[in-house]
PDB file of C-alpha atoms in Angstrom:
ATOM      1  CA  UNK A 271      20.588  19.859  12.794  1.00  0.00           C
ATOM      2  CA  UNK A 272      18.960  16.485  11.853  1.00  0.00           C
ATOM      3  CA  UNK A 273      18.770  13.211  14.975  1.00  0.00           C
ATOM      4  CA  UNK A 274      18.396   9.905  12.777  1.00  0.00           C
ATOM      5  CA  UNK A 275      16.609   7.203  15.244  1.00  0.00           C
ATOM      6  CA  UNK A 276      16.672   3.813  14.004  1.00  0.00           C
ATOM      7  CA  UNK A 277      14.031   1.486  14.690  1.00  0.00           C
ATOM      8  CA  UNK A 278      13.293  -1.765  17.107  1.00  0.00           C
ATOM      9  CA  UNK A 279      15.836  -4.583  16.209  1.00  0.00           C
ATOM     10  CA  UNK A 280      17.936  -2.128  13.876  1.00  0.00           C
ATOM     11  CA  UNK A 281      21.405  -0.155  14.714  1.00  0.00           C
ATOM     12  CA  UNK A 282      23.118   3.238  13.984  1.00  0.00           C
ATOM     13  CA  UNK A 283      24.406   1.188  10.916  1.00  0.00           C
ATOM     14  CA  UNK A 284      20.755   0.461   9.742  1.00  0.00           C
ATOM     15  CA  UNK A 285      20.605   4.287   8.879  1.00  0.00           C
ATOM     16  CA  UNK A 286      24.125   4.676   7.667  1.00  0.00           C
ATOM     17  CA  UNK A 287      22.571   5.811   4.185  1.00  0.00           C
ATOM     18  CA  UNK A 288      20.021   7.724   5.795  1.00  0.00           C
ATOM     19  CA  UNK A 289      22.733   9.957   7.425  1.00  0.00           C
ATOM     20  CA  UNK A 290      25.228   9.964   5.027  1.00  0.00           C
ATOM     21  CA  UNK A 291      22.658  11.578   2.127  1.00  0.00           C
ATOM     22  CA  UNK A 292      21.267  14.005   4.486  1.00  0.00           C
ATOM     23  CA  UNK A 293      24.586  14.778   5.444  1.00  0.00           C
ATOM     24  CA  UNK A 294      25.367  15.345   1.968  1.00  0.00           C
ATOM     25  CA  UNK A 295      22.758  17.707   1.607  1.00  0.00           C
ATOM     26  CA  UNK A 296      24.859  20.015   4.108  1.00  0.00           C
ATOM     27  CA  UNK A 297      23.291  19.254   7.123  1.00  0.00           C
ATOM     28  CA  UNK A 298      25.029  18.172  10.588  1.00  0.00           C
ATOM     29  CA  UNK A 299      23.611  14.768  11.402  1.00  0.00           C
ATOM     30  CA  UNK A 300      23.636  12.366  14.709  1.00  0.00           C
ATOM     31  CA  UNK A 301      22.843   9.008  13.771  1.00  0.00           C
ATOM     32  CA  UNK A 302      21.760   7.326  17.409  1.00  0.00           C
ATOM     33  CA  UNK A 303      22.586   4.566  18.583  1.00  0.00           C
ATOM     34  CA  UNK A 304      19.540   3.612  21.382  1.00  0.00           C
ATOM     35  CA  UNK A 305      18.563   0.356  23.610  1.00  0.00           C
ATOM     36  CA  UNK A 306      15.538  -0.175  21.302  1.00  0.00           C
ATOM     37  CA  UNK A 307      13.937  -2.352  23.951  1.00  0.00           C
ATOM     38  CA  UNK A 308       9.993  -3.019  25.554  1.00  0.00           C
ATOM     39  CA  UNK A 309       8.666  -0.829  27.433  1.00  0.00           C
ATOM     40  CA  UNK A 310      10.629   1.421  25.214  1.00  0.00           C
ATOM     41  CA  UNK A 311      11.251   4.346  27.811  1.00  0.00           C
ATOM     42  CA  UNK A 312      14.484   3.838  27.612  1.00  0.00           C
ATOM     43  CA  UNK A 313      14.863   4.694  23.972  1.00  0.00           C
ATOM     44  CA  UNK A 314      12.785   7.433  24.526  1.00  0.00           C
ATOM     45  CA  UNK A 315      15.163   8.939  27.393  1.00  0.00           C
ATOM     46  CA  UNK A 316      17.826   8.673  25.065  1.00  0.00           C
ATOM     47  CA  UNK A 317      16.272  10.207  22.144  1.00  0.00           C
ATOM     48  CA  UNK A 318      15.027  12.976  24.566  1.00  0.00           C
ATOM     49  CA  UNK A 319      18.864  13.307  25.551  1.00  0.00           C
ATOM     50  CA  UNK A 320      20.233  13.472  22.270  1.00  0.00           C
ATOM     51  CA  UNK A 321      17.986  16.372  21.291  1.00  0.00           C
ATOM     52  CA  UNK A 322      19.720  18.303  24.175  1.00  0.00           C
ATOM     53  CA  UNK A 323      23.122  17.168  23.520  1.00  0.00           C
ATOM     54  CA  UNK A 324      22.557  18.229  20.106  1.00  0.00           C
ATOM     55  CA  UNK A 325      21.320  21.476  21.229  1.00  0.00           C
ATOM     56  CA  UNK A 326      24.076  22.113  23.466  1.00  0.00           C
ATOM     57  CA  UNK A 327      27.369  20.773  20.582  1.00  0.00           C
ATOM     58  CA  UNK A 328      25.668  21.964  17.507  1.00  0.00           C
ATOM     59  CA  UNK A 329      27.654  25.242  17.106  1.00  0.00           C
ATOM     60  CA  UNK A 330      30.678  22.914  17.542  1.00  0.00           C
ATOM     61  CA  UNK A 331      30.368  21.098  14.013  1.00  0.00           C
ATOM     62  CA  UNK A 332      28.681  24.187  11.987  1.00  0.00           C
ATOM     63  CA  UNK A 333      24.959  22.936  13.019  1.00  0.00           C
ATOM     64  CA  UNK A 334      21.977  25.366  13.516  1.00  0.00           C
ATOM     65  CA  UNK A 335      20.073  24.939  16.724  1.00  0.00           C
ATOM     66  CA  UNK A 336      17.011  27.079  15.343  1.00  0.00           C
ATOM     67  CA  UNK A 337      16.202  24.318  13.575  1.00  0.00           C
ATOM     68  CA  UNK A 338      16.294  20.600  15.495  1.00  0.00           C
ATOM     69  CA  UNK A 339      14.289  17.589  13.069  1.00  0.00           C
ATOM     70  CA  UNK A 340      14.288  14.189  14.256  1.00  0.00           C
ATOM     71  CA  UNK A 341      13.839  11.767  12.105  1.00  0.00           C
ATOM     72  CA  UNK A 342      13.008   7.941  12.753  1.00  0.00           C
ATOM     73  CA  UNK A 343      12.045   4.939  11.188  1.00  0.00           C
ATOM     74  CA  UNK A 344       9.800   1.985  12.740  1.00  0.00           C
ATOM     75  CA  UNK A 345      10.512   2.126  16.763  1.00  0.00           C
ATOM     76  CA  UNK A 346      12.565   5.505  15.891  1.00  0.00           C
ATOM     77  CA  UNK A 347       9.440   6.857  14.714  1.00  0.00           C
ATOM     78  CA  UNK A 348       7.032   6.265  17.852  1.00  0.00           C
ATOM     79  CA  UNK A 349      10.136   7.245  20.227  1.00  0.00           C
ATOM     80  CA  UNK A 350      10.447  10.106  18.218  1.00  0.00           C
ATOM     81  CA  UNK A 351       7.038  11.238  18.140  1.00  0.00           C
ATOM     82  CA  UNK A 352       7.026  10.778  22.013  1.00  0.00           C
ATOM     83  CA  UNK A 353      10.013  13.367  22.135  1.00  0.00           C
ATOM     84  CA  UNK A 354       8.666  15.556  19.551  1.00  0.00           C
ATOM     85  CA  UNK A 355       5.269  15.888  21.645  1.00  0.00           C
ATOM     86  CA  UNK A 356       7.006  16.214  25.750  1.00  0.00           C
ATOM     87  CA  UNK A 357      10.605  15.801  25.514  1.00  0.00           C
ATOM     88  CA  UNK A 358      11.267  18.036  28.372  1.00  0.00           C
ATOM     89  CA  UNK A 359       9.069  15.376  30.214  1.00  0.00           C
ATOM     90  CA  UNK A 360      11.940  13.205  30.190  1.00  0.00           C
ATOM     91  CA  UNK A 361      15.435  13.211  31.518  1.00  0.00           C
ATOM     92  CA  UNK A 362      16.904   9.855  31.744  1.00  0.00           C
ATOM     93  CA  UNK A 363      21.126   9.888  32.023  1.00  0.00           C
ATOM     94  CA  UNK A 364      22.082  12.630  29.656  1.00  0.00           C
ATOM     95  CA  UNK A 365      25.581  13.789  29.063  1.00  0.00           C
ATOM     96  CA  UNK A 366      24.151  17.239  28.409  1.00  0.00           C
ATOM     97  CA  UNK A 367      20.895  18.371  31.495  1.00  0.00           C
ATOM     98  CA  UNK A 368      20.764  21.723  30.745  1.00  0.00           C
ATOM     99  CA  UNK A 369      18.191  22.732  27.746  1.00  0.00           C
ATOM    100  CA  UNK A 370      15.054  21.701  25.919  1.00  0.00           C
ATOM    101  CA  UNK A 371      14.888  18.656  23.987  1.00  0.00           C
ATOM    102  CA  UNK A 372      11.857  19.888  22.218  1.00  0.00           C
ATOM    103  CA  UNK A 373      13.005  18.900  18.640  1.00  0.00           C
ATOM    104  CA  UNK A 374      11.117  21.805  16.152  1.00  0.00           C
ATOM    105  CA  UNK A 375       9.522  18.722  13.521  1.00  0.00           C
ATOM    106  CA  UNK A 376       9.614  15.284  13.358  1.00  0.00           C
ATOM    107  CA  UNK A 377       9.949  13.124   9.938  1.00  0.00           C
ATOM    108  CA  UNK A 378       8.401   9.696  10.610  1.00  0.00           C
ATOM    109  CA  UNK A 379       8.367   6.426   8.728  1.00  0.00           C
ATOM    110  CA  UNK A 380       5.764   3.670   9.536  1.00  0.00           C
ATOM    111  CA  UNK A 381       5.772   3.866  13.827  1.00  0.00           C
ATOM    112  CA  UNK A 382       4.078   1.912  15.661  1.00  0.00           C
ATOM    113  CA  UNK A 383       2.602   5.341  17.295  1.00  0.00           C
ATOM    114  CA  UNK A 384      -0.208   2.706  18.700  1.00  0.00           C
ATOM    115  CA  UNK A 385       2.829   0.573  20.126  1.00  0.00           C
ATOM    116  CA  UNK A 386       1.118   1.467  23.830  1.00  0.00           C
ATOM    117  CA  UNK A 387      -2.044  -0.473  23.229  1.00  0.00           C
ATOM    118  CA  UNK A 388      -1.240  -3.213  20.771  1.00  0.00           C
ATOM    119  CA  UNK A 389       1.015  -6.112  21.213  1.00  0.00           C
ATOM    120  CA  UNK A 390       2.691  -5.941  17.818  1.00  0.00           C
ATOM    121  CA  UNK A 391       5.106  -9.435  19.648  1.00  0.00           C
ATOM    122  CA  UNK A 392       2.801 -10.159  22.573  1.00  0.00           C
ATOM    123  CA  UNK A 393       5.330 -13.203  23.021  1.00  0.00           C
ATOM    124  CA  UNK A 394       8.256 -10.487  23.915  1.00  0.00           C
ATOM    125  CA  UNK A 395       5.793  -7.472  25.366  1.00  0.00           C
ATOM    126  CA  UNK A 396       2.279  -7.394  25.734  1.00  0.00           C
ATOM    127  CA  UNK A 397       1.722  -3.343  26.451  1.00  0.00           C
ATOM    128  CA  UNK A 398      -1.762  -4.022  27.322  1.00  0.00           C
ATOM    129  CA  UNK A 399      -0.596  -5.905  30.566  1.00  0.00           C
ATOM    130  CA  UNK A 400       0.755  -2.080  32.133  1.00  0.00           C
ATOM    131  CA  UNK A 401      -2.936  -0.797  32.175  1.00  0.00           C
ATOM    132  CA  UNK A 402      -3.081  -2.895  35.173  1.00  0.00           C
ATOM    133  CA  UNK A 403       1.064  -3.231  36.433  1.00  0.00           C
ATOM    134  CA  UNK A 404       1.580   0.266  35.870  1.00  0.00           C
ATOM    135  CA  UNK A 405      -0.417   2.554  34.258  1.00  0.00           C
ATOM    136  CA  UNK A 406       1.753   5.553  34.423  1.00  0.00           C
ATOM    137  CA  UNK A 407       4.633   3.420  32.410  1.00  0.00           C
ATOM    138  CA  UNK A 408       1.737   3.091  30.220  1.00  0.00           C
ATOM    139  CA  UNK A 409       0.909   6.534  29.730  1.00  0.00           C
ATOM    140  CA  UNK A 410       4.913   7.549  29.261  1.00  0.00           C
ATOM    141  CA  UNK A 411       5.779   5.451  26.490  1.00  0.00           C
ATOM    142  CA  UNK A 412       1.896   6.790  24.624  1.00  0.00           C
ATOM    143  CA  UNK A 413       2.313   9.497  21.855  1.00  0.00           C
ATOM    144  CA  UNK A 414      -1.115  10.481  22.228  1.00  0.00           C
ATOM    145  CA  UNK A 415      -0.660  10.736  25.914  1.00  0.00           C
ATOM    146  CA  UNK A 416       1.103  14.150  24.728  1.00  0.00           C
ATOM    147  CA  UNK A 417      -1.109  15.753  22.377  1.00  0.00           C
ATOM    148  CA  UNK A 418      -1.221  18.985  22.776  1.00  0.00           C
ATOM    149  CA  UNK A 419       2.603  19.224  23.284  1.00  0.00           C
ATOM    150  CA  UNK A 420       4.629  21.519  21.611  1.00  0.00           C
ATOM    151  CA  UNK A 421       1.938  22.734  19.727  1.00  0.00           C
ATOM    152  CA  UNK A 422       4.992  24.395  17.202  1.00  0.00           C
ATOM    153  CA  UNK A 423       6.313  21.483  16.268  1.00  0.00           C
ATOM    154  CA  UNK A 424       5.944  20.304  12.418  1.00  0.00           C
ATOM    155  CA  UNK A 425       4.882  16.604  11.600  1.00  0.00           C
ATOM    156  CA  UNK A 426       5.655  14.798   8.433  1.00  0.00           C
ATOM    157  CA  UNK A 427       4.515  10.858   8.425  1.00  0.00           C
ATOM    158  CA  UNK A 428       5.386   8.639   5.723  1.00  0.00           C
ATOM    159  CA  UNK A 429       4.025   5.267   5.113  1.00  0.00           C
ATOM    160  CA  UNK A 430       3.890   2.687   2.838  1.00  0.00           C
ATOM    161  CA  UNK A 431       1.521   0.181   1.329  1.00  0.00           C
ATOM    162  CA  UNK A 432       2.673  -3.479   0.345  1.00  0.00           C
ATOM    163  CA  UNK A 433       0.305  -6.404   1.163  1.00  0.00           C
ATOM    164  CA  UNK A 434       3.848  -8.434   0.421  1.00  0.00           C
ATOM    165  CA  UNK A 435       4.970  -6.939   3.941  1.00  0.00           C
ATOM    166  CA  UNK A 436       4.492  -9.765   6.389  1.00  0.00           C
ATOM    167  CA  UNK A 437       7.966  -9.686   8.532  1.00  0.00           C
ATOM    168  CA  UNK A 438       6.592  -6.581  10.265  1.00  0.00           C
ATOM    169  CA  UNK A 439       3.226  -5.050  10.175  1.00  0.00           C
ATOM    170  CA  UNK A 440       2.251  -1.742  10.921  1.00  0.00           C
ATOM    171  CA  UNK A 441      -1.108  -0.742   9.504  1.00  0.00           C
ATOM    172  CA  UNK A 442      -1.419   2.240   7.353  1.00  0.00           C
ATOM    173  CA  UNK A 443      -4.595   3.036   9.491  1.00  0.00           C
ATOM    174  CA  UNK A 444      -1.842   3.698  12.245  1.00  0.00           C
ATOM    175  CA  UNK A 445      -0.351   6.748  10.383  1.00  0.00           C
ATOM    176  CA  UNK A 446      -3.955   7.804   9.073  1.00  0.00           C
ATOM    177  CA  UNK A 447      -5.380   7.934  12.681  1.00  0.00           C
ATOM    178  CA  UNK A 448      -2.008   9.553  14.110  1.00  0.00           C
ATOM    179  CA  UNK A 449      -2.105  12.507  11.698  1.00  0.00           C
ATOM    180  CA  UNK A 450      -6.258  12.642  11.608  1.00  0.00           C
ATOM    181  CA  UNK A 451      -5.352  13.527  15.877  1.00  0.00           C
ATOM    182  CA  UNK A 452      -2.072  15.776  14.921  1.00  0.00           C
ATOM    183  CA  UNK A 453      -4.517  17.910  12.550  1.00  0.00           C
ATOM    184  CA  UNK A 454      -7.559  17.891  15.363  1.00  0.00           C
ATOM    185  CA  UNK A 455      -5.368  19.216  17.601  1.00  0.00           C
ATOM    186  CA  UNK A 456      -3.681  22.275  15.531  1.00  0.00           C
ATOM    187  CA  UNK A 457      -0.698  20.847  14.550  1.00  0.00           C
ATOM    188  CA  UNK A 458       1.261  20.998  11.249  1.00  0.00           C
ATOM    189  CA  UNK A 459       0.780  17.900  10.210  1.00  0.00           C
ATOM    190  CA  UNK A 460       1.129  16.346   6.958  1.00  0.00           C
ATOM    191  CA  UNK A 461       0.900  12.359   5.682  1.00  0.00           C
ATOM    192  CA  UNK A 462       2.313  10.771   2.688  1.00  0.00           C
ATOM    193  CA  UNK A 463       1.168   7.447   1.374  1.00  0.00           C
ATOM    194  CA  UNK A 464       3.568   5.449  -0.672  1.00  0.00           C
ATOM    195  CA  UNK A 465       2.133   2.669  -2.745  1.00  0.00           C
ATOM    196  CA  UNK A 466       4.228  -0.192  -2.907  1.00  0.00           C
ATOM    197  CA  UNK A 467       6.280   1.078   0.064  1.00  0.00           C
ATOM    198  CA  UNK A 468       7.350  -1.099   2.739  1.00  0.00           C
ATOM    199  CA  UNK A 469       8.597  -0.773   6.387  1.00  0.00           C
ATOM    200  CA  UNK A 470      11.853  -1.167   6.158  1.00  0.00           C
ATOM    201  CA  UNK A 471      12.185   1.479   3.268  1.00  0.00           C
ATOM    202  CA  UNK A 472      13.831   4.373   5.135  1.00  0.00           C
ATOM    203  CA  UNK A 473      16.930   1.893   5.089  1.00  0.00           C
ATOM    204  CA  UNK A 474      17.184   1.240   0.897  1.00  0.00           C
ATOM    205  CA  UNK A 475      18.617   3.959  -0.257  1.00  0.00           C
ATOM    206  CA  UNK A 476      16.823   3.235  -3.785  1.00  0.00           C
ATOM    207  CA  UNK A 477      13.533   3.460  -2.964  1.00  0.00           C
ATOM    208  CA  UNK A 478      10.868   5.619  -3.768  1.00  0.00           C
ATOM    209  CA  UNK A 479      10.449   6.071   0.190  1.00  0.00           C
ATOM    210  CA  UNK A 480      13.731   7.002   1.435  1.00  0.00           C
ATOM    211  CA  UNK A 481      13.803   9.621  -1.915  1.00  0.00           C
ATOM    212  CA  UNK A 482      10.518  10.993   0.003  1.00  0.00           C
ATOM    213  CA  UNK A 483      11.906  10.909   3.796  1.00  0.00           C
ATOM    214  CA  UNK A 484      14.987  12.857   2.272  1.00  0.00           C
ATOM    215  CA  UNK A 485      12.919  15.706   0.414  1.00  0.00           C
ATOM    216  CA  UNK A 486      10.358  15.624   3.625  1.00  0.00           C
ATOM    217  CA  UNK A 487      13.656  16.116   6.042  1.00  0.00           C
ATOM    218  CA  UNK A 488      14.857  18.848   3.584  1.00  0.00           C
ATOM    219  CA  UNK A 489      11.799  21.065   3.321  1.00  0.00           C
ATOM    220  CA  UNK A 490      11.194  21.072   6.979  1.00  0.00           C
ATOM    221  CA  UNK A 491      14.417  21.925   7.284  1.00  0.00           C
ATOM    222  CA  UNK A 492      14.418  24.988   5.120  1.00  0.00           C
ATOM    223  CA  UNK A 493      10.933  25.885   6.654  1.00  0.00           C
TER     224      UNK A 493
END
């Protein structure tokens, strides 16, 4: 059972090729549609639900619930990573209440897992401003605030490196000090660097990138 999760500004549609070619790999896919917007909680309530709903309907379309991977790009990434690390923290207005939403591995692409101390659009949401407002907003929207979480759950990070890349920027010292943390702390982690890769890969079906995500998504799955 795979959860696509797109990323800030992007749709369900931005991963239609995503789904579709994990899907054709025989695996039940739910491409998400989620309010991708600052703080961010709410996308992370939703993703949290959708692990649970998927938990609860997988038997339905021939999905195995021994196996739950989430898989995001960009904002999809750091929500997921959130989830992957304390879903049960979370609750938000779920069709489905009853059940973890633990997901068993994540597969992410270039988040922003730093997005709770660095304004990556400090002219739309300046995260730094909630150490002060509201800390504990702060703290819930943090991947590392969760570290230690799940300590089963597999990690696979992919990122890419293109100096061309200027519409978006996340740093591949983001991913390399996400997974350095993942591996302190015991975790199956693993990171892939993709030279020439950039962020919005996981959506171009003919990149070297999404080629990786796929194969990534697959092995964990067969795990």
């Amino acid at each position: 059972m795979i959860i696509v999760v797109h990323g800030y500004g992007g749709s369900r549609n931005t991963l239609i090729h995503l789904s579709s070619t994990l899907a054709a790999q025989g695996a039940v896919v739910f491409n998400l549609e989620v309010a991708m917007v600052e703080p961010f909680l709410p996308a992370i309530e939703q993703v949290s639900c959708a692990v649970r709903f998927a938990r609860a309907t997988a038997a339905t379309y021939g999905g195995d619930t021994s196996r739950i991977i989430l898989v995001g790009g960009s904002g999809g990434a750091a929500a997921s990573a959130v989830v992957g690390l304390a879903g049960d923290d979370f609750e938000g207005d779920c069709l489905v209440v009853e059940g973890s939403s633990l997901p068993d591995a994540i597969v992410g692409h270039e988040g922003p897992y730093d997005w709770a101390i660095r304004a990556y659009d400090p002219q739309r949401f300046d995260p730094t401003v909630l150490a002060i407002d509201n800390p504990d907003l702060l703290d819930a929207i943090n991947p590392y605030s969760y570290i230690g979480g799940n300590p089963d759950l597999k990690v696979r990070l992919i990122h890419g490196i293109d100096n061309d890349d200027t519409i978006f920027e996340v740093l591949p010292e983001v991913s390399t000090q996400f997974h350095e943390i993942l591996i302190d702390a015991g975790y199956d982690a693993e990171l892939t660097i993709i030279e020439g890769g950039t962020h919005f890969d996981h959506t171009n079906p003919y990149s070297e990138t999404f080629k990786v995500i796929v194969q990534q998504v697959m092995n964990v799955a067969s795990d």
